[in-house]
GROMACS .gro file of C-alpha atoms in nm:
model
  289
    1UNK     CA    1   9.681   8.020   9.026
    2UNK     CA    2   9.343   8.024   8.853
    3UNK     CA    3   9.114   7.729   8.905
    4UNK     CA    4   8.990   7.557   8.584
    5UNK     CA    5   8.684   7.440   8.778
    6UNK     CA    6   8.588   7.807   8.823
    7UNK     CA    7   8.645   7.897   8.457
    8UNK     CA    8   8.395   8.162   8.348
    9UNK     CA    9   8.154   8.057   8.074
   10UNK     CA   10   8.226   8.383   7.888
   11UNK     CA   11   8.583   8.274   7.804
   12UNK     CA   12   8.662   8.184   7.444
   13UNK     CA   13   8.748   7.817   7.404
   14UNK     CA   14   9.117   7.743   7.441
   15UNK     CA   15   9.411   7.745   7.678
   16UNK     CA   16   9.391   8.086   7.847
   17UNK     CA   17   9.099   8.157   8.078
   18UNK     CA   18   8.974   8.377   8.364
   19UNK     CA   19   8.801   8.223   8.663
   20UNK     CA   20   8.520   8.353   8.882
   21UNK     CA   21   8.753   8.508   9.142
   22UNK     CA   22   8.816   8.801   8.904
   23UNK     CA   23   8.755   9.139   9.074
   24UNK     CA   24   8.733   9.340   8.748
   25UNK     CA   25   9.042   9.551   8.820
   26UNK     CA   26   9.109   9.598   8.444
   27UNK     CA   27   9.478   9.498   8.464
   28UNK     CA   28   9.461   9.216   8.211
   29UNK     CA   29   9.262   9.427   7.966
   30UNK     CA   30   9.525   9.700   7.978
   31UNK     CA   31   9.817   9.462   7.936
   32UNK     CA   32   9.665   9.235   7.673
   33UNK     CA   33   9.368   9.413   7.511
   34UNK     CA   34   9.362   9.173   7.215
   35UNK     CA   35   9.308   8.878   7.448
   36UNK     CA   36   9.092   9.001   7.738
   37UNK     CA   37   8.763   9.190   7.752
   38UNK     CA   38   8.512   9.323   8.001
   39UNK     CA   39   8.196   9.118   7.965
   40UNK     CA   40   8.021   9.312   8.242
   41UNK     CA   41   8.161   9.314   8.594
   42UNK     CA   42   8.447   9.074   8.521
   43UNK     CA   43   8.713   9.003   8.260
   44UNK     CA   44   8.722   8.705   8.028
   45UNK     CA   45   8.916   8.585   7.724
   46UNK     CA   46   8.773   8.734   7.406
   47UNK     CA   47   9.026   8.577   7.169
   48UNK     CA   48   9.292   8.321   7.247
   49UNK     CA   49   9.636   8.477   7.191
   50UNK     CA   50   9.781   8.379   6.856
   51UNK     CA   51  10.137   8.499   6.805
   52UNK     CA   52  10.436   8.512   7.040
   53UNK     CA   53  10.377   8.872   7.146
   54UNK     CA   54  10.010   8.817   7.228
   55UNK     CA   55  10.103   8.512   7.434
   56UNK     CA   56  10.376   8.708   7.614
   57UNK     CA   57  10.127   8.982   7.701
   58UNK     CA   58   9.870   8.728   7.822
   59UNK     CA   59  10.134   8.566   8.046
   60UNK     CA   60  10.229   8.912   8.178
   61UNK     CA   61   9.863   8.952   8.274
   62UNK     CA   62   9.885   8.624   8.466
   63UNK     CA   63  10.182   8.761   8.661
   64UNK     CA   64  10.022   9.101   8.725
   65UNK     CA   65   9.674   8.975   8.818
   66UNK     CA   66   9.619   9.061   9.188
   67UNK     CA   67   9.388   8.767   9.256
   68UNK     CA   68   9.552   8.492   9.051
   69UNK     CA   69   9.235   8.470   8.844
   70UNK     CA   70   9.400   8.406   8.506
   71UNK     CA   71   9.528   8.066   8.400
   72UNK     CA   72   9.654   7.873   8.103
   73UNK     CA   73   9.665   7.504   8.018
   74UNK     CA   74   9.989   7.559   7.824
   75UNK     CA   75  10.300   7.438   8.002
   76UNK     CA   76  10.513   7.730   7.891
   77UNK     CA   77  10.804   7.885   8.076
   78UNK     CA   78  10.662   8.192   8.251
   79UNK     CA   79  11.008   8.334   8.324
   80UNK     CA   80  10.994   8.585   8.039
   81UNK     CA   81  10.664   8.723   8.168
   82UNK     CA   82  10.799   8.753   8.523
   83UNK     CA   83  11.120   8.915   8.396
   84UNK     CA   84  10.919   9.171   8.197
   85UNK     CA   85  10.853   9.364   8.519
   86UNK     CA   86  10.920   9.638   8.598
   87UNK     CA   87  10.795   9.713   8.246
   88UNK     CA   88  10.930  10.027   8.080
   89UNK     CA   89  10.648  10.257   7.974
   90UNK     CA   90  10.862  10.545   7.851
   91UNK     CA   91  11.207  10.684   7.925
   92UNK     CA   92  11.278  10.616   8.295
   93UNK     CA   93  10.918  10.538   8.395
   94UNK     CA   94  10.827  10.176   8.470
   95UNK     CA   95  10.508   9.989   8.557
   96UNK     CA   96  10.585   9.746   8.839
   97UNK     CA   97  10.330   9.473   8.763
   98UNK     CA   98  10.263   9.229   9.049
   99UNK     CA   99   9.945   9.420   9.138
  100UNK     CA  100   9.814   9.363   9.489
  101UNK     CA  101   9.467   9.255   9.591
  102UNK     CA  102   9.517   9.474   9.900
  103UNK     CA  103   9.498   9.772   9.663
  104UNK     CA  104   9.218   9.624   9.447
  105UNK     CA  105   9.472   9.570   9.170
  106UNK     CA  106   9.600   9.929   9.155
  107UNK     CA  107   9.903   9.999   8.935
  108UNK     CA  108  10.233  10.095   9.094
  109UNK     CA  109  10.519  10.272   8.917
  110UNK     CA  110  10.895  10.309   8.953
  111UNK     CA  111  11.078  10.629   8.857
  112UNK     CA  112  11.445  10.549   8.798
  113UNK     CA  113  11.662  10.856   8.844
  114UNK     CA  114  12.007  10.966   8.952
  115UNK     CA  115  11.867  11.149   9.254
  116UNK     CA  116  11.720  10.829   9.395
  117UNK     CA  117  11.448  10.602   9.264
  118UNK     CA  118  11.084  10.667   9.358
  119UNK     CA  119  10.831  10.388   9.406
  120UNK     CA  120  10.483  10.525   9.342
  121UNK     CA  121  10.231  10.335   9.554
  122UNK     CA  122  10.298   9.972   9.639
  123UNK     CA  123  10.285   9.652   9.434
  124UNK     CA  124  10.297   9.304   9.586
  125UNK     CA  125  10.622   9.230   9.765
  126UNK     CA  126  10.743   8.954   9.535
  127UNK     CA  127  11.100   8.823   9.527
  128UNK     CA  128  11.148   8.847   9.147
  129UNK     CA  129  11.020   9.206   9.141
  130UNK     CA  130  11.228   9.307   9.442
  131UNK     CA  131  11.539   9.162   9.279
  132UNK     CA  132  11.476   9.357   8.957
  133UNK     CA  133  11.411   9.682   9.145
  134UNK     CA  134  11.732   9.626   9.339
  135UNK     CA  135  11.921   9.589   9.009
  136UNK     CA  136  11.774   9.921   8.893
  137UNK     CA  137  11.910  10.099   9.200
  138UNK     CA  138  11.657  10.019   9.472
  139UNK     CA  139  11.412  10.269   9.621
  140UNK     CA  140  11.503  10.586   9.809
  141UNK     CA  141  11.148  10.720   9.856
  142UNK     CA  142  10.795  10.584   9.831
  143UNK     CA  143  10.515  10.817   9.726
  144UNK     CA  144  10.182  10.689   9.859
  145UNK     CA  145   9.898  10.862   9.678
  146UNK     CA  146   9.624  10.764   9.926
  147UNK     CA  147   9.533  10.505  10.185
  148UNK     CA  148   9.375  10.255   9.941
  149UNK     CA  149   9.689  10.171   9.745
  150UNK     CA  150   9.962  10.125  10.006
  151UNK     CA  151   9.961   9.739   9.993
  152UNK     CA  152  10.306   9.610  10.103
  153UNK     CA  153  10.462   9.953  10.159
  154UNK     CA  154  10.619   9.853  10.491
  155UNK     CA  155  10.805   9.556  10.345
  156UNK     CA  156  10.943   9.768  10.060
  157UNK     CA  157  11.046  10.041  10.303
  158UNK     CA  158  11.224   9.792  10.527
  159UNK     CA  159  11.397   9.620  10.235
  160UNK     CA  160  11.530   9.937  10.071
  161UNK     CA  161  11.541  10.179  10.363
  162UNK     CA  162  11.298  10.399  10.170
  163UNK     CA  163  11.134  10.706  10.322
  164UNK     CA  164  10.757  10.702  10.272
  165UNK     CA  165  10.556  11.012  10.182
  166UNK     CA  166  10.183  11.027  10.256
  167UNK     CA  167   9.924  11.284  10.360
  168UNK     CA  168   9.829  11.321  10.724
  169UNK     CA  169   9.457  11.313  10.643
  170UNK     CA  170   9.487  10.953  10.520
  171UNK     CA  171   9.637  10.826  10.843
  172UNK     CA  172  10.009  10.870  10.774
  173UNK     CA  173  10.092  10.944  11.139
  174UNK     CA  174   9.920  10.630  11.261
  175UNK     CA  175  10.119  10.425  11.012
  176UNK     CA  176  10.443  10.573  11.139
  177UNK     CA  177  10.550  10.711  10.803
  178UNK     CA  178  10.862  10.921  10.766
  179UNK     CA  179  10.748  11.218  10.556
  180UNK     CA  180  10.398  11.349  10.624
  181UNK     CA  181  10.226  11.607  10.404
  182UNK     CA  182   9.965  11.839  10.560
  183UNK     CA  183   9.713  12.088  10.424
  184UNK     CA  184   9.640  12.154  10.058
  185UNK     CA  185   9.950  12.355   9.962
  186UNK     CA  186  10.178  12.186   9.709
  187UNK     CA  187  10.515  12.070   9.842
  188UNK     CA  188  10.832  12.067   9.633
  189UNK     CA  189  11.046  11.769   9.732
  190UNK     CA  190  11.335  11.859   9.501
  191UNK     CA  191  11.398  12.016   9.160
  192UNK     CA  192  11.204  11.735   8.986
  193UNK     CA  193  10.925  11.638   9.226
  194UNK     CA  194  10.617  11.827   9.343
  195UNK     CA  195  10.348  11.675   9.565
  196UNK     CA  196  10.002  11.825   9.516
  197UNK     CA  197   9.732  11.744   9.775
  198UNK     CA  198   9.404  11.668   9.595
  199UNK     CA  199   9.134  11.586   9.850
  200UNK     CA  200   8.830  11.415   9.705
  201UNK     CA  201   8.866  11.043   9.641
  202UNK     CA  202   8.992  11.031   9.998
  203UNK     CA  203   9.051  11.317  10.239
  204UNK     CA  204   9.429  11.279  10.203
  205UNK     CA  205   9.464  11.197   9.834
  206UNK     CA  206   9.765  11.352   9.662
  207UNK     CA  207   9.930  11.340   9.320
  208UNK     CA  208  10.298  11.348   9.225
  209UNK     CA  209  10.426  11.568   8.943
  210UNK     CA  210  10.765  11.466   8.806
  211UNK     CA  211  10.967  11.696   8.578
  212UNK     CA  212  10.649  11.891   8.494
  213UNK     CA  213  10.566  11.607   8.255
  214UNK     CA  214  10.452  11.299   8.442
  215UNK     CA  215  10.154  11.317   8.679
  216UNK     CA  216  10.102  11.012   8.902
  217UNK     CA  217   9.740  11.040   9.005
  218UNK     CA  218   9.641  10.747   9.226
  219UNK     CA  219   9.262  10.729   9.202
  220UNK     CA  220   9.214  11.102   9.148
  221UNK     CA  221   9.229  11.127   8.767
  222UNK     CA  222   9.250  10.879   8.478
  223UNK     CA  223   9.179  10.835   8.110
  224UNK     CA  224   8.851  10.681   7.998
  225UNK     CA  225   8.876  10.487   7.669
  226UNK     CA  226   8.496  10.480   7.657
  227UNK     CA  227   8.454  10.859   7.682
  228UNK     CA  228   8.795  10.928   7.522
  229UNK     CA  229   8.882  11.193   7.778
  230UNK     CA  230   9.002  11.241   8.135
  231UNK     CA  231   8.764  11.140   8.412
  232UNK     CA  232   8.725  11.112   8.788
  233UNK     CA  233   8.544  10.822   8.953
  234UNK     CA  234   8.214  10.949   9.095
  235UNK     CA  235   8.105  10.610   9.228
  236UNK     CA  236   8.444  10.561   9.395
  237UNK     CA  237   8.463  10.901   9.562
  238UNK     CA  238   8.494  10.807   9.929
  239UNK     CA  239   8.534  11.156  10.078
  240UNK     CA  240   8.387  11.451   9.883
  241UNK     CA  241   8.296  11.508   9.519
  242UNK     CA  242   8.287  11.885   9.579
  243UNK     CA  243   8.641  11.878   9.718
  244UNK     CA  244   8.755  11.662   9.429
  245UNK     CA  245   8.623  11.923   9.184
  246UNK     CA  246   8.815  12.194   9.372
  247UNK     CA  247   9.128  11.980   9.368
  248UNK     CA  248   9.091  11.916   8.997
  249UNK     CA  249   9.059  12.288   8.930
  250UNK     CA  250   9.389  12.348   9.110
  251UNK     CA  251   9.562  12.101   8.880
  252UNK     CA  252   9.499  12.346   8.594
  253UNK     CA  253   9.786  12.550   8.740
  254UNK     CA  254  10.030  12.279   8.632
  255UNK     CA  255  10.151  12.150   8.298
  256UNK     CA  256  10.192  11.779   8.232
  257UNK     CA  257  10.197  11.539   7.937
  258UNK     CA  258  10.128  11.208   8.108
  259UNK     CA  259   9.858  11.087   8.347
  260UNK     CA  260   9.962  10.765   8.523
  261UNK     CA  261   9.682  10.645   8.752
  262UNK     CA  262   9.648  10.365   9.002
  263UNK     CA  263   9.311  10.273   8.853
  264UNK     CA  264   9.198  10.368   8.505
  265UNK     CA  265   9.392  10.405   8.185
  266UNK     CA  266   9.717  10.589   8.119
  267UNK     CA  267   9.709  10.899   7.898
  268UNK     CA  268   9.990  11.065   7.700
  269UNK     CA  269   9.905  11.386   7.516
  270UNK     CA  270  10.063  11.720   7.425
  271UNK     CA  271  10.033  11.969   7.710
  272UNK     CA  272   9.771  12.184   7.539
  273UNK     CA  273   9.556  11.879   7.466
  274UNK     CA  274   9.596  11.749   7.820
  275UNK     CA  275   9.488  12.084   7.960
  276UNK     CA  276   9.183  12.088   7.731
  277UNK     CA  277   9.080  11.745   7.856
  278UNK     CA  278   9.138  11.847   8.217
  279UNK     CA  279   8.917  12.155   8.179
  280UNK     CA  280   8.654  11.937   8.013
  281UNK     CA  281   8.676  11.688   8.300
  282UNK     CA  282   8.609  11.965   8.554
  283UNK     CA  283   8.305  12.085   8.359
  284UNK     CA  284   8.174  11.729   8.338
  285UNK     CA  285   8.229  11.676   8.712
  286UNK     CA  286   8.021  11.986   8.793
  287UNK     CA  287   7.728  11.834   8.606
  288UNK     CA  288   7.747  11.496   8.781
  289UNK     CA  289   7.555  11.459   9.107
   0.00000   0.00000   0.00000
């Protein structure tokens, strides 16, 4: 829970606040953009939430915050905010919430499907979330996009008997994972799922394409609200920017309508528009040193 003694001076006066332990993961700003802002390196409260929906969103941010950096002086029942997760984004795609500090607050997703649910990367292993996932059918497989965002993968795998999928170049063998991807050739898991290795952010980064519509991108590709287009993270490229450009070019062979990243903003666009932004991202990457 956030510490009022560490309340940032940038917070607007009132009940909700962010303290100095904030790691600037952007989760609260995505969940409650009317309440939270980026004041430069950390989040803070721009406006105190006014109506019931704004307060619900702000409480959801409290639940999702990986460092427990958000607090409120209001003695309100937080059950509704906890029960909001997994949060339905569209159709059978859910955002898990309960972001983990082990993954620097990365977002994790749940694909609910008849062929077996897929957990994309790992949230915190929290009893309320686990119970809700169990009610939705559990987890048959875990797709781990790269080594940074695996958090509590082992506990989820043990709880649900899930088979974990990760690339060998990010240490999958050393972790004892069940399904190890090698090389840069795309791998079709079944009629709905394709894993595409995309070295760059890390040597073993990979993305998951579901139904040729939903692309789960880890830290490879995201939407930038500032630039209003797709971007890669040059300053968070731990392996090779050149390889990331090559990987991004290969993604042009695929159609998709959604980009669902671990870090960065979600994008939903018609396929032709998404392709245009992807091509533009590649051109921009080639100009960035």
